[in-house]
CSV table of C-alpha atoms in Angstrom, one decimal:
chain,number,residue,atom,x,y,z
A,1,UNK,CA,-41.4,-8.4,-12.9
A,2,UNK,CA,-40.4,-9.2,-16.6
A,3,UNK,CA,-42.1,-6.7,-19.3
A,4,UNK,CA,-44.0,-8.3,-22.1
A,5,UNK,CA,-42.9,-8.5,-25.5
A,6,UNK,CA,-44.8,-5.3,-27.5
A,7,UNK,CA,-46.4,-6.1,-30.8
A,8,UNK,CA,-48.1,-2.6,-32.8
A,9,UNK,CA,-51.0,-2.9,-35.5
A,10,UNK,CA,-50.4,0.3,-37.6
A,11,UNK,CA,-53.9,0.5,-39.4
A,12,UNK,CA,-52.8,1.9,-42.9
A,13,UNK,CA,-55.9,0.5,-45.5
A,14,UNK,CA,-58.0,3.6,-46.1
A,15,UNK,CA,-58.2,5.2,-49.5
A,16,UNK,CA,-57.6,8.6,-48.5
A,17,UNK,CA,-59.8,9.6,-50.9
A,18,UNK,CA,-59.8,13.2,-49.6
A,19,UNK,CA,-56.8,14.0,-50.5
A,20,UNK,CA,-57.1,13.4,-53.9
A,21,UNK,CA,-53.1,12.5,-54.3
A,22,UNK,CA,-51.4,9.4,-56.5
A,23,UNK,CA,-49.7,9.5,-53.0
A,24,UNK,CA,-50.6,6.9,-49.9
A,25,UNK,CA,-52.4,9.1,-47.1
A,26,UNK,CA,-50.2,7.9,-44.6
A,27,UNK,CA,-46.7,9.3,-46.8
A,28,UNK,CA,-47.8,12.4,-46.9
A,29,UNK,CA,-45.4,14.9,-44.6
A,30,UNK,CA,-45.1,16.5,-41.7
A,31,UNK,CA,-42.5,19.2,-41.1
A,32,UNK,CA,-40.6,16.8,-43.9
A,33,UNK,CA,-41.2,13.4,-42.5
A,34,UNK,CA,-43.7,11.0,-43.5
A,35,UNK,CA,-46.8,10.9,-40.8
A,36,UNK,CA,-46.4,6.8,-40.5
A,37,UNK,CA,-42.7,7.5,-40.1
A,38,UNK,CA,-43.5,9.8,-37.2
A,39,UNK,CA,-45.3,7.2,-35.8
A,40,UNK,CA,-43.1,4.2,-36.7
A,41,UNK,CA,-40.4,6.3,-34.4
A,42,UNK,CA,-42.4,7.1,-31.7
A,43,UNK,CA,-43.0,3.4,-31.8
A,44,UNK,CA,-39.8,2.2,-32.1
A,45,UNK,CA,-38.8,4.1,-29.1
A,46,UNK,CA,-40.1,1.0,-27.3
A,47,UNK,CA,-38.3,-1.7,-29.2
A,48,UNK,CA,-40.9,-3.6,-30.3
A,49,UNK,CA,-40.5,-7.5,-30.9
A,50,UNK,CA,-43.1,-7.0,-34.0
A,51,UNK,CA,-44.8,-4.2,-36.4
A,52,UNK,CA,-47.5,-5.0,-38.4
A,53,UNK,CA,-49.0,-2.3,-41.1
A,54,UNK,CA,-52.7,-3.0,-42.5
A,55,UNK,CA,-52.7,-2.1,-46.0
A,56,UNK,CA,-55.3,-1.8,-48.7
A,57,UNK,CA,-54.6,0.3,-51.7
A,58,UNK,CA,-51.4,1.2,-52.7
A,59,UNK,CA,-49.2,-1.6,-51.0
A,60,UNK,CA,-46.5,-1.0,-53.6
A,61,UNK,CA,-46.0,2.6,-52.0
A,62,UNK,CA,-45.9,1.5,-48.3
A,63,UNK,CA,-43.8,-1.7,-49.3
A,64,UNK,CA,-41.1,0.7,-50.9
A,65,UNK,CA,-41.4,3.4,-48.1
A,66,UNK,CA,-41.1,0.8,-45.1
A,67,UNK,CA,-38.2,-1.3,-46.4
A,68,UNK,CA,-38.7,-4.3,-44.8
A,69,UNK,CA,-39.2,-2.7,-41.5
A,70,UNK,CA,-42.5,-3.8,-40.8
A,71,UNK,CA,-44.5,-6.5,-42.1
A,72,UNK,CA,-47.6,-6.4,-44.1
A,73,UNK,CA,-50.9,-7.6,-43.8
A,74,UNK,CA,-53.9,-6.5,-46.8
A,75,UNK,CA,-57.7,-5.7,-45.6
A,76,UNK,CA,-59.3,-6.5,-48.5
A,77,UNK,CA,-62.3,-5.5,-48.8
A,78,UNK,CA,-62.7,-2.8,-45.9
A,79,UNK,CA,-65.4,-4.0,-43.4
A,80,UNK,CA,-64.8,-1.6,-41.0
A,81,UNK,CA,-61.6,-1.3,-38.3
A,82,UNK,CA,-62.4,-4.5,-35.9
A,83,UNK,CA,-62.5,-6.1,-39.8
A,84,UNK,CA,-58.7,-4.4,-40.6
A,85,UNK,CA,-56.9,-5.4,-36.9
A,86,UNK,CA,-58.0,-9.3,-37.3
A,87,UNK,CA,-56.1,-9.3,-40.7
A,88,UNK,CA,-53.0,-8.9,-38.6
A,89,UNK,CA,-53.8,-12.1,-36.9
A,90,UNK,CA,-51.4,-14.2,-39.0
A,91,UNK,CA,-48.2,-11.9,-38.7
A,92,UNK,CA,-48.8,-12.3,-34.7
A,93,UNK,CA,-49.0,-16.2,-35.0
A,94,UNK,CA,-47.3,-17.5,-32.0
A,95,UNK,CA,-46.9,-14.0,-30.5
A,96,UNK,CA,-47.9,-13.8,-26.8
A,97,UNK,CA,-47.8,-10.2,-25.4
A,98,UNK,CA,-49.0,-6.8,-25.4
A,99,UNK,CA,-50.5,-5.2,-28.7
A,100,UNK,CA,-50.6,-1.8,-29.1
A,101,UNK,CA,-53.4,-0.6,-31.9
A,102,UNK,CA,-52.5,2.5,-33.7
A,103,UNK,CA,-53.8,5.1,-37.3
A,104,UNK,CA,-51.2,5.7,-39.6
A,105,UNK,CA,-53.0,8.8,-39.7
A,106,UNK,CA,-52.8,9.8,-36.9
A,107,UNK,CA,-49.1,10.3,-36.6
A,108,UNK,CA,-47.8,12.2,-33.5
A,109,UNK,CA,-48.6,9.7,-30.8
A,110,UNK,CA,-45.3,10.4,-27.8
A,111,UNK,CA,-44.0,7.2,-26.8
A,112,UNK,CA,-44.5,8.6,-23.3
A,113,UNK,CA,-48.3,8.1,-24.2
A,114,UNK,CA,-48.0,4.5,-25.8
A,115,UNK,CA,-46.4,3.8,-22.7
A,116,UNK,CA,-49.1,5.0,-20.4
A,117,UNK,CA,-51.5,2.8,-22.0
A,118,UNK,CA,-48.7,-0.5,-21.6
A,119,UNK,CA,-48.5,0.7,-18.1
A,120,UNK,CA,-52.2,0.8,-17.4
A,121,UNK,CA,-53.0,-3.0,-19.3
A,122,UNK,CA,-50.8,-3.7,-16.2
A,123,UNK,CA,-52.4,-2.3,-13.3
A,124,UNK,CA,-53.4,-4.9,-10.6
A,125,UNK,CA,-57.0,-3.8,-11.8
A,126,UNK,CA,-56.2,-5.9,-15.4
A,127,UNK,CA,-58.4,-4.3,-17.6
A,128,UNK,CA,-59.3,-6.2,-20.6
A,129,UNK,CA,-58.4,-3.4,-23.1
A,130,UNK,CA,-56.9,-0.2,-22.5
A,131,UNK,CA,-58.6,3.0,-24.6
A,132,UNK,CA,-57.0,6.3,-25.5
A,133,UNK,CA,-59.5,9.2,-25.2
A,134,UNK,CA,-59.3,12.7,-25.6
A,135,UNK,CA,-61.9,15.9,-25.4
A,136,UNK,CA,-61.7,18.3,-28.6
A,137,UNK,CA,-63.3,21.8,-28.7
A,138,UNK,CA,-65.6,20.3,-31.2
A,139,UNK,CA,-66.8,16.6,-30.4
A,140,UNK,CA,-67.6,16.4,-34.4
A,141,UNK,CA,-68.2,13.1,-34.8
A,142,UNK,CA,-66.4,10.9,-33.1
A,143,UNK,CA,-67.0,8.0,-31.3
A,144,UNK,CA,-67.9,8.7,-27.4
A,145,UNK,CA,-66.5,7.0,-24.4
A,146,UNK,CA,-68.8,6.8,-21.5
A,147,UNK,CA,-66.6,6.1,-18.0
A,148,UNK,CA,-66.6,6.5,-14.7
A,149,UNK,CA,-63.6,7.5,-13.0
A,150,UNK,CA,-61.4,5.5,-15.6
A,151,UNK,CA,-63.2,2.8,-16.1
A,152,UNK,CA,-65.2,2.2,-19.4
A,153,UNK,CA,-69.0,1.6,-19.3
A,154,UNK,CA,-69.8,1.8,-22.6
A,155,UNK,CA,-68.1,3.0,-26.0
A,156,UNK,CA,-70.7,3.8,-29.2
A,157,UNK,CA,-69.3,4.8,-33.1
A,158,UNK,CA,-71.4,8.6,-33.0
A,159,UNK,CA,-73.6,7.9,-35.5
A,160,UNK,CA,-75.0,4.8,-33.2
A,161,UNK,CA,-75.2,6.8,-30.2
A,162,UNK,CA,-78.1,8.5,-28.6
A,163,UNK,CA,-78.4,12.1,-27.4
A,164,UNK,CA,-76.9,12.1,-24.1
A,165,UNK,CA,-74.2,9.8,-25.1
A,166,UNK,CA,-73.5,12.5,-28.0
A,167,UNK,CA,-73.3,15.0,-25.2
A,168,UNK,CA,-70.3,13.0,-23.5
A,169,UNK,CA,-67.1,15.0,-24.7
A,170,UNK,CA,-64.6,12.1,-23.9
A,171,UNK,CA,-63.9,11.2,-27.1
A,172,UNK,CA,-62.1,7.9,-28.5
A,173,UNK,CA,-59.0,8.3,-30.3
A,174,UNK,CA,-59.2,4.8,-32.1
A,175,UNK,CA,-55.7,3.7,-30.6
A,176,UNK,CA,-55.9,0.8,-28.0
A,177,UNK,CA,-53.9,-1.6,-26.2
A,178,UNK,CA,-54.5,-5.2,-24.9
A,179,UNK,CA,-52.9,-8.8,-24.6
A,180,UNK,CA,-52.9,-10.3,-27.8
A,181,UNK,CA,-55.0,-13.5,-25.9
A,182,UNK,CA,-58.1,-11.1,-25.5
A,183,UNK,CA,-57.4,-9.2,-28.5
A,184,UNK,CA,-57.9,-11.3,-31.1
A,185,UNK,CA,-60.4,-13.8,-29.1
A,186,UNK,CA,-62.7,-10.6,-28.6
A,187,UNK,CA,-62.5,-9.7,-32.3
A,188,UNK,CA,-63.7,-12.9,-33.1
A,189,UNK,CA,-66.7,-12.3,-31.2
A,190,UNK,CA,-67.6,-9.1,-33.1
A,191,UNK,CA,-70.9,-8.6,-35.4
A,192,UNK,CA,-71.5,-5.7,-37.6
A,193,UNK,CA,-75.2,-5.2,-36.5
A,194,UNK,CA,-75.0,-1.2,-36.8
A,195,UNK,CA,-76.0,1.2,-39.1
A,196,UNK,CA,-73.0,1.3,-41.3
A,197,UNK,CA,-72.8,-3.1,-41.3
A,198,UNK,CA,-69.2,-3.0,-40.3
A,199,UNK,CA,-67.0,-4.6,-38.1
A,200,UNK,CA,-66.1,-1.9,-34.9
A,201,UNK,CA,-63.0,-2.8,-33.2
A,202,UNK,CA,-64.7,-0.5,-30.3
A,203,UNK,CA,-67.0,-2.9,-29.7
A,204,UNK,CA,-64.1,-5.6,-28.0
A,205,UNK,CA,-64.7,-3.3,-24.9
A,206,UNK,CA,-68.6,-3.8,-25.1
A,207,UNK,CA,-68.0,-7.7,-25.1
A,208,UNK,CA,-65.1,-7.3,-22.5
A,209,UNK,CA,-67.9,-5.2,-20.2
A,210,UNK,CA,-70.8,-8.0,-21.2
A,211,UNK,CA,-67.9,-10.7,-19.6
A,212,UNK,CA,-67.6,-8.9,-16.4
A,213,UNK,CA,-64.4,-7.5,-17.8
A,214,UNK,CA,-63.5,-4.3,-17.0
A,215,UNK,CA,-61.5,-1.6,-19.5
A,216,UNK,CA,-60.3,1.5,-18.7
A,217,UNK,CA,-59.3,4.9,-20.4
A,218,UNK,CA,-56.5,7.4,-20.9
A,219,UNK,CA,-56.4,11.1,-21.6
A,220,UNK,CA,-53.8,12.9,-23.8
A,221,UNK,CA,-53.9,16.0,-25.6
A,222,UNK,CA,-56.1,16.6,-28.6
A,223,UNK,CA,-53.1,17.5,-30.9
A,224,UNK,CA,-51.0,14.2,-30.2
A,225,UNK,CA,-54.4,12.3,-31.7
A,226,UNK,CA,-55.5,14.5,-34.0
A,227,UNK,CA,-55.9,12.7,-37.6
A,228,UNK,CA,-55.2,13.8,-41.2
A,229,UNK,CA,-57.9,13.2,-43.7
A,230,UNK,CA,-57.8,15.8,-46.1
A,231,UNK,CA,-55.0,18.6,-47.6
A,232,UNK,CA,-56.7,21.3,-45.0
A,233,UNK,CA,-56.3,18.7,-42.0
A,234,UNK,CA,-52.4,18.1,-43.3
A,235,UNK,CA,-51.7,21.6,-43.2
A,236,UNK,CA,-53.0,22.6,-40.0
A,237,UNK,CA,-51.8,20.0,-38.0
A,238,UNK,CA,-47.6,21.0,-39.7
A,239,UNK,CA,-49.2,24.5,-38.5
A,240,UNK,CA,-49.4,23.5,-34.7
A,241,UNK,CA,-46.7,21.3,-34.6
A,242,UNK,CA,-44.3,24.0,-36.3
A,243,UNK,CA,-46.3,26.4,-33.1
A,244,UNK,CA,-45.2,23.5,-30.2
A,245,UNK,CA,-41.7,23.0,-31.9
A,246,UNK,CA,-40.6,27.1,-32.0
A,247,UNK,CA,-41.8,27.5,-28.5
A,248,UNK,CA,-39.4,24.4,-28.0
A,249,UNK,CA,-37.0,26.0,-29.7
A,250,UNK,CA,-36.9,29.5,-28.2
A,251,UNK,CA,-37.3,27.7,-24.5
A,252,UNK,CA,-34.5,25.7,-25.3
A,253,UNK,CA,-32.1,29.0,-25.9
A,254,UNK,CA,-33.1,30.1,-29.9
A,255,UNK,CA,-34.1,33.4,-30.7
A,256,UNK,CA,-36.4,33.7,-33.3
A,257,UNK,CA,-37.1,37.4,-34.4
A,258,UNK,CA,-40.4,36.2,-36.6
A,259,UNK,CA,-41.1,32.8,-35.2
A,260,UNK,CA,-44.3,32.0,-37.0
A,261,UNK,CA,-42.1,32.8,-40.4
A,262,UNK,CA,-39.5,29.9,-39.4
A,263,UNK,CA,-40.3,26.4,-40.7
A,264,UNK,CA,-38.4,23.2,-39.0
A,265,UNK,CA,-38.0,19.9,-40.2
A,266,UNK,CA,-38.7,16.5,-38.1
A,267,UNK,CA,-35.3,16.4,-36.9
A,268,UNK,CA,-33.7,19.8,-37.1
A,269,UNK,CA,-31.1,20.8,-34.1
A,270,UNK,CA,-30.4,24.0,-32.4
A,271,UNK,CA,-27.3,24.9,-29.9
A,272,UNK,CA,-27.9,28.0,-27.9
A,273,UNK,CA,-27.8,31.1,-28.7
A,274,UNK,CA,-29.0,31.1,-32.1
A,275,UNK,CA,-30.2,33.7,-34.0
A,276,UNK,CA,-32.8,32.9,-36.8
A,277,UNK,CA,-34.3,36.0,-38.7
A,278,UNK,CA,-37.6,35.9,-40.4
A,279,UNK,CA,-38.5,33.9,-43.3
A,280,UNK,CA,-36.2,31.0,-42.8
A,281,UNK,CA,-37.0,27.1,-43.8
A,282,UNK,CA,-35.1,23.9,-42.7
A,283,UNK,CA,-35.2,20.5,-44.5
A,284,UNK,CA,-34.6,17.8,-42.9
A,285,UNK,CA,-30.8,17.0,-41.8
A,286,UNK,CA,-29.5,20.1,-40.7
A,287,UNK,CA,-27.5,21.0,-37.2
A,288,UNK,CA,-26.7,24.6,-35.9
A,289,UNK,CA,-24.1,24.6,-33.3
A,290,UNK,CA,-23.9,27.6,-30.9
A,291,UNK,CA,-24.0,31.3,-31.6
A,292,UNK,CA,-25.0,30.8,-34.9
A,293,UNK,CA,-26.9,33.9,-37.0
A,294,UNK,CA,-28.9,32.6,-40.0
A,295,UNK,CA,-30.1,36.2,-41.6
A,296,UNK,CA,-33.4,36.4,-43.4
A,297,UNK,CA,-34.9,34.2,-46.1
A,298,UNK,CA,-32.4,31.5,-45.6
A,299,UNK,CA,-33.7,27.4,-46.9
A,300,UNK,CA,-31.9,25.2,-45.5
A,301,UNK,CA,-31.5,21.1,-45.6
A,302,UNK,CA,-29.2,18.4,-45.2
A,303,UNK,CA,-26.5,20.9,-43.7
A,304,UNK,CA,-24.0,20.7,-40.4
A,305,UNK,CA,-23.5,24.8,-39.5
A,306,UNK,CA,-20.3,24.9,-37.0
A,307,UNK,CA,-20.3,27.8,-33.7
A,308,UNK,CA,-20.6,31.1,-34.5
A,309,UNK,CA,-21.3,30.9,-38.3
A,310,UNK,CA,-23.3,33.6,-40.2
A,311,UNK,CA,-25.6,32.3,-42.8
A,312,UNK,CA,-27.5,35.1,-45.7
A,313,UNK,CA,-29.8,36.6,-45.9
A,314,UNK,CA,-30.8,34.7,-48.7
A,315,UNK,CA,-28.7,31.9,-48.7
A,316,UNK,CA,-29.4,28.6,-50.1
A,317,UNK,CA,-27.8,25.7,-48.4
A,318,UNK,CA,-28.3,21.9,-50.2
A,319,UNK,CA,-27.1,18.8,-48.5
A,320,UNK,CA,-24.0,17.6,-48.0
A,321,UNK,CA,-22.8,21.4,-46.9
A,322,UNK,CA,-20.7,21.5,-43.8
A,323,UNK,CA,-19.6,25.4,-42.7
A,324,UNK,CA,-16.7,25.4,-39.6
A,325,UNK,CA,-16.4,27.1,-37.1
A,326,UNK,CA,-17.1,31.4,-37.7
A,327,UNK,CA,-17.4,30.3,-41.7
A,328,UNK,CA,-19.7,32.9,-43.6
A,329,UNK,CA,-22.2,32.2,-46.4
A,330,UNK,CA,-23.4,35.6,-47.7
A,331,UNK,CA,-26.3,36.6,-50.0
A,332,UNK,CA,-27.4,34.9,-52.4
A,333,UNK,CA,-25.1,32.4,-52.2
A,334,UNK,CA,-25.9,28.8,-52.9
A,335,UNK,CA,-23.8,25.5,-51.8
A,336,UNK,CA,-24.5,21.8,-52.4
A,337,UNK,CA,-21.8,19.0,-51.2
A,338,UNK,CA,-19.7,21.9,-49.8
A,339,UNK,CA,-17.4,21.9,-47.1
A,340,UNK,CA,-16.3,25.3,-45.8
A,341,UNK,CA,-12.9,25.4,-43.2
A,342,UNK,CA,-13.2,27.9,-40.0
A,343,UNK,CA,-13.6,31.2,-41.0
A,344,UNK,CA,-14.1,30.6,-44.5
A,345,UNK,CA,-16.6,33.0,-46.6
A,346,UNK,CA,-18.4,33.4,-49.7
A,347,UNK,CA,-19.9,36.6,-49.2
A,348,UNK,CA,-22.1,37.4,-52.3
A,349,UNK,CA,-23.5,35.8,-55.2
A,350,UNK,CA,-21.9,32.5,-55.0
A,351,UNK,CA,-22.1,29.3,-56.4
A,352,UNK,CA,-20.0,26.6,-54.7
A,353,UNK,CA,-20.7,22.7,-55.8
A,354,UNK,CA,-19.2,19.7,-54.9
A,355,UNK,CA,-16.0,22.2,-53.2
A,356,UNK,CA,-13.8,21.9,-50.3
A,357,UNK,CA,-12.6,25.3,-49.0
A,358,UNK,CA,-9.9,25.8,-46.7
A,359,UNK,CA,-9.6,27.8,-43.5
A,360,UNK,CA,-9.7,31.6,-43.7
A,361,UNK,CA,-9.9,31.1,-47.8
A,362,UNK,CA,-11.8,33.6,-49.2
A,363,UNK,CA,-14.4,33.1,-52.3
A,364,UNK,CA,-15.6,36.6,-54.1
A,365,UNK,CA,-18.9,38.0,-55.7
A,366,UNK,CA,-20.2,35.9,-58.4
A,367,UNK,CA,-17.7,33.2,-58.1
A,368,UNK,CA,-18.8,29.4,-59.4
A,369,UNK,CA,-17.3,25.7,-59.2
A,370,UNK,CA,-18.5,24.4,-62.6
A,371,UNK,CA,-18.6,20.8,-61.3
A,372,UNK,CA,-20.8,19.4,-64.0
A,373,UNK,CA,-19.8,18.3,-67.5
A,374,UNK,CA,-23.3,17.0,-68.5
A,375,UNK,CA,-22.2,13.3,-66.9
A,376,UNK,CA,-20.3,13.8,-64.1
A,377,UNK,CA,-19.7,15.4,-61.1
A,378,UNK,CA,-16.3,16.9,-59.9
A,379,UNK,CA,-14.3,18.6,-57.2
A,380,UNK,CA,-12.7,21.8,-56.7
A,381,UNK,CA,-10.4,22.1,-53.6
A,382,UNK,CA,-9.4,25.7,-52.7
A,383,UNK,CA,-6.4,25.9,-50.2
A,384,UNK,CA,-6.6,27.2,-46.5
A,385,UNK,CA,-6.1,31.4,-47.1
A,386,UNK,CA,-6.8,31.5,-51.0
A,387,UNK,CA,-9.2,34.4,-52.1
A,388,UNK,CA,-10.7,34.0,-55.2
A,389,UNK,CA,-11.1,37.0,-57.5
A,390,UNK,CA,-14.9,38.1,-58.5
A,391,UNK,CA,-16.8,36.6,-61.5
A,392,UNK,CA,-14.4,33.7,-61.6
A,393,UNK,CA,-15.5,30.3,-62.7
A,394,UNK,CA,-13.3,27.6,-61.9
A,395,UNK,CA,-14.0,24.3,-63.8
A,396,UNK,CA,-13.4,21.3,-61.9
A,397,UNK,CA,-11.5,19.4,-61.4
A,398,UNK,CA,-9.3,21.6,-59.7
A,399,UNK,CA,-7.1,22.4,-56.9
A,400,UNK,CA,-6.3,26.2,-56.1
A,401,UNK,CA,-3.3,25.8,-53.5
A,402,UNK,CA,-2.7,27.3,-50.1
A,403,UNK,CA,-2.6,31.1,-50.3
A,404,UNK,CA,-3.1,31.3,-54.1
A,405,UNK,CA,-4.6,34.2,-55.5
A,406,UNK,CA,-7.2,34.4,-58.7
A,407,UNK,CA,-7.7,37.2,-60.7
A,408,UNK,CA,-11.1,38.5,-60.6
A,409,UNK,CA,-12.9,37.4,-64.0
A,410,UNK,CA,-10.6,34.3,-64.3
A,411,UNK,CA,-11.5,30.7,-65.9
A,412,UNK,CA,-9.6,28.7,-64.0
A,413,UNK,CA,-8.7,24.8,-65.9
A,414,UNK,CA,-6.3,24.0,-64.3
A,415,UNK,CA,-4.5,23.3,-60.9
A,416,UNK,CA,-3.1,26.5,-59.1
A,417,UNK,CA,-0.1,25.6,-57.1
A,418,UNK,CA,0.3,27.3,-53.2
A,419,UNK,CA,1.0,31.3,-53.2
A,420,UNK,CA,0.7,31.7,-57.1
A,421,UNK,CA,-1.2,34.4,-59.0
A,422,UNK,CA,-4.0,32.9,-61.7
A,423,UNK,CA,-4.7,35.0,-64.4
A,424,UNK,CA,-7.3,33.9,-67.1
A,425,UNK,CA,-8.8,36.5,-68.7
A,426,UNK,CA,-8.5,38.1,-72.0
A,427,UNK,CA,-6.3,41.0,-72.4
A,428,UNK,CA,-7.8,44.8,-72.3
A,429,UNK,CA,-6.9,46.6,-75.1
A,430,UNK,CA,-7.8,50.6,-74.9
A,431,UNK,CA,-8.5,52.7,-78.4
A,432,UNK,CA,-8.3,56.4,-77.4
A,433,UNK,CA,-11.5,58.4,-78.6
A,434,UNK,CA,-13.2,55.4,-80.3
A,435,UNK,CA,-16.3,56.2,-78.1
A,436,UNK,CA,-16.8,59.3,-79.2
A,437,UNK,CA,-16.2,58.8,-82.8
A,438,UNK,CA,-19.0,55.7,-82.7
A,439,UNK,CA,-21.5,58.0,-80.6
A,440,UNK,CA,-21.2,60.4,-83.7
A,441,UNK,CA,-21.2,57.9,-86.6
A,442,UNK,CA,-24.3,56.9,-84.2
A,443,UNK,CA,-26.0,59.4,-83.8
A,444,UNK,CA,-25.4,60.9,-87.9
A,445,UNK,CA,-27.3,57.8,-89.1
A,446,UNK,CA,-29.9,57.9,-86.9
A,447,UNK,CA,-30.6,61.7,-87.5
A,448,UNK,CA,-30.4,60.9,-91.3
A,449,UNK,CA,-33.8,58.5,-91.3
């Protein structure tokens, strides 16, 4: 049995007035990723031959976001969602498959679920259209789904349905899947007799059902359909899925002394045995290998942490920063394009930019890379086994050798070959009982006014 080519309608048009944002609803993040890109993954998962994003207002955004990715189609005006599916029509010219229907606001979809519905479409029972449906604490007001077993009798938009079919709790989710032949030749068949005079793609099941067709339903869990129309909605659903991915986390081997304090990004990975005190937040792009400790009030992005590293407690780590193996970043200690050999540490008050630091090298309180002349960006390279004095500032570019030592308060210019001592520092010059002398001048003049 050969599988049929997969097409997805992303519905993308709505204002998102709710929001109140210069920013397209469906770019708006969760745990650091856009919600279409959530679902553009999820959907990708399935290799689809074609992807086809319904936009209204602010095309430029989605254009620039999406790359060339998927293709475009504008609903213009809105009429309603049966309306905003048809105007994908002419990017599926010649396409002959299945078609998956999906809200690129409602972005956590699994593409264990998408499948289910594929799978479903081609049961020896054929139904016309294939219906996600869920039951929410609160039915609110969403459209109902009246089946029998799993087969659809009836779907009504809530505000068009009667009593007992408001008391009905299986909800529809919106997302649907059918061949593209009955797709499109039951949208044509739609009328937007109801009370809001739009176009319901819900209704293609009605006219499959009127044909002797029959459709049928799947359940998932509320969360993976829940839909973002407003700031409050964004934050709550990046609260439960930062609840489902810690309990992931800490199954998988993490130990999380605070967990609802920790904060993950889209793509974050954890080895075992990882400590992670309270207060800590990941942006996207950051690995922990194995036996790991990242100490309180830690922000973290764009980072690769090597086995049995320590990281803070209040450590900043930018992108581009890569710690070895058992490397230590201490307090208050910030790094950005930094690589750090095994067993290299920066304990305290630390600013390394644009640095490569070698093995077992060691980088003392208040020490900073000046990597920035106002233009430019450059390097400092510090050998494997240095240690860097305190308060020194060494202005790249550089190269500290192997085993060199700086003297603490040093402004380092220029390159340090291996095993040498750097001094640059003024010299100390000591004037016995000057102290004393100015605390009496001092204290004369003051007593004088």
């Amino acid at each position: 049995m050969t599988t049929p080519p997969i097409a997805a309608i992303i519905l993308a048009a709505g204002k998102g007035t709710r929001m109140k944002s210069d920013l397209h609803k469906v770019l708006h993040p969760i745990a650091g990723q856009p919600m279409l890109m959530h679902l553009l993954a999820s959907v990708d998962a399935l290799a689809p031959a074609k992807k086809v994003v319904v936009v209204g207002s602010g095309r430029e955004q989605l254009e620039a976001a999406l790359g060339g990715t998927a293709e475009l189609a504008v609903q213009e005006p809105q009429l309603g969602t049966g309306h905003a599916v048809q105007q994908a029509e002419g990017a599926l010219t010649g396409f002959d498959g299945d078609v998956l229907i999906l809200y690129g606001d409602v972005p956590l979809v699994r593409t264990e679920t998408m499948q289910r519905m594929l799978d479903r479409l081609h049961t020896p029972d054929a139904p016309a259209i294939v219906v996600l449906a869920f039951e929410p604490d609160d039915t609110l007001r969403y459209g109902r789904v009246i089946a029998e077993d799993d087969r659809i009798v009836k779907m009504v938009e809530h505000k068009d349905a009667t009593e007992a079919e408001r008391a009905v709790r299986l909800c529809n989710s919106g997302l649907m899947a059918a061949r593209s032949a009955d797709l499109f030749a039951l949208l044509a068949r739609v009328g937007n007799d109801n009370a809001a005079g739009e176009y319901y793609l819900v209704d293609i099941v009605n006219i499959a059902n009127d044909d002797g067709r029959m459709s049928a339903v799947v359940t998932t869990d509320p969360f993976e359909v829940a839909g973002v129309n407003s700031r409050a909605e964004l934050a709550s659903l990046e609260g439960e899925w930062q609840v489902r991915r810690r309990a992931e986390a800490m199954a998988d081997g993490v130990t999380l002394i605070a967990p609802e304090t920790v904060w993950f990004a889209y793509d974050t990975q954890l080895g075992r045995d990882v400590t992670i005190e309270p207060n800590v937040f990941f942006g996207p792009g950051v690995s922990v290998a194995d036996k790991v400790t990242i100490r309180a009030n830690c922000h973290i992005e764009g980072t690769v942490i090597g086995a049995a590293c320590e990281v803070g407690p209040f450590a900043r780590l930018r992108p581009g920063t890569v710690l070895g193996e058992k490397a230590k970043i201490g307090n208050f200690v910030e790094t950005k394009k930094a690589v750090l050999g095994a067993g290299a540490k920066a304990n305290h008050l630390t600013y390394l930019g644009d640095a490569e630091v070698g093995a077992k090298a060691n980088v003392g309180a208040g020490t900073i890379t000046c990597n920035y002349d106002g233009f430019f960006k450059y390097k400092t390279v510090i050998g494997e086994g240095a240690f860097i004095g305190s308060n020194s500032a060494l202005v790249a570019p550089v190269t500290i050798g192997a085993g060199a030592i700086v003297g603490a308060g040093s402004v380092v210019t220029a390159d340090v070959e291996a095993d040498a001592l750097a001094l640059a520092r003024g010299t100390q010059a000591a004037k016995p009982g000057w102290a004393k002398r100015f605390r009496e001048l001092m204290t004369a003049k003051k007593s004088s006014k």
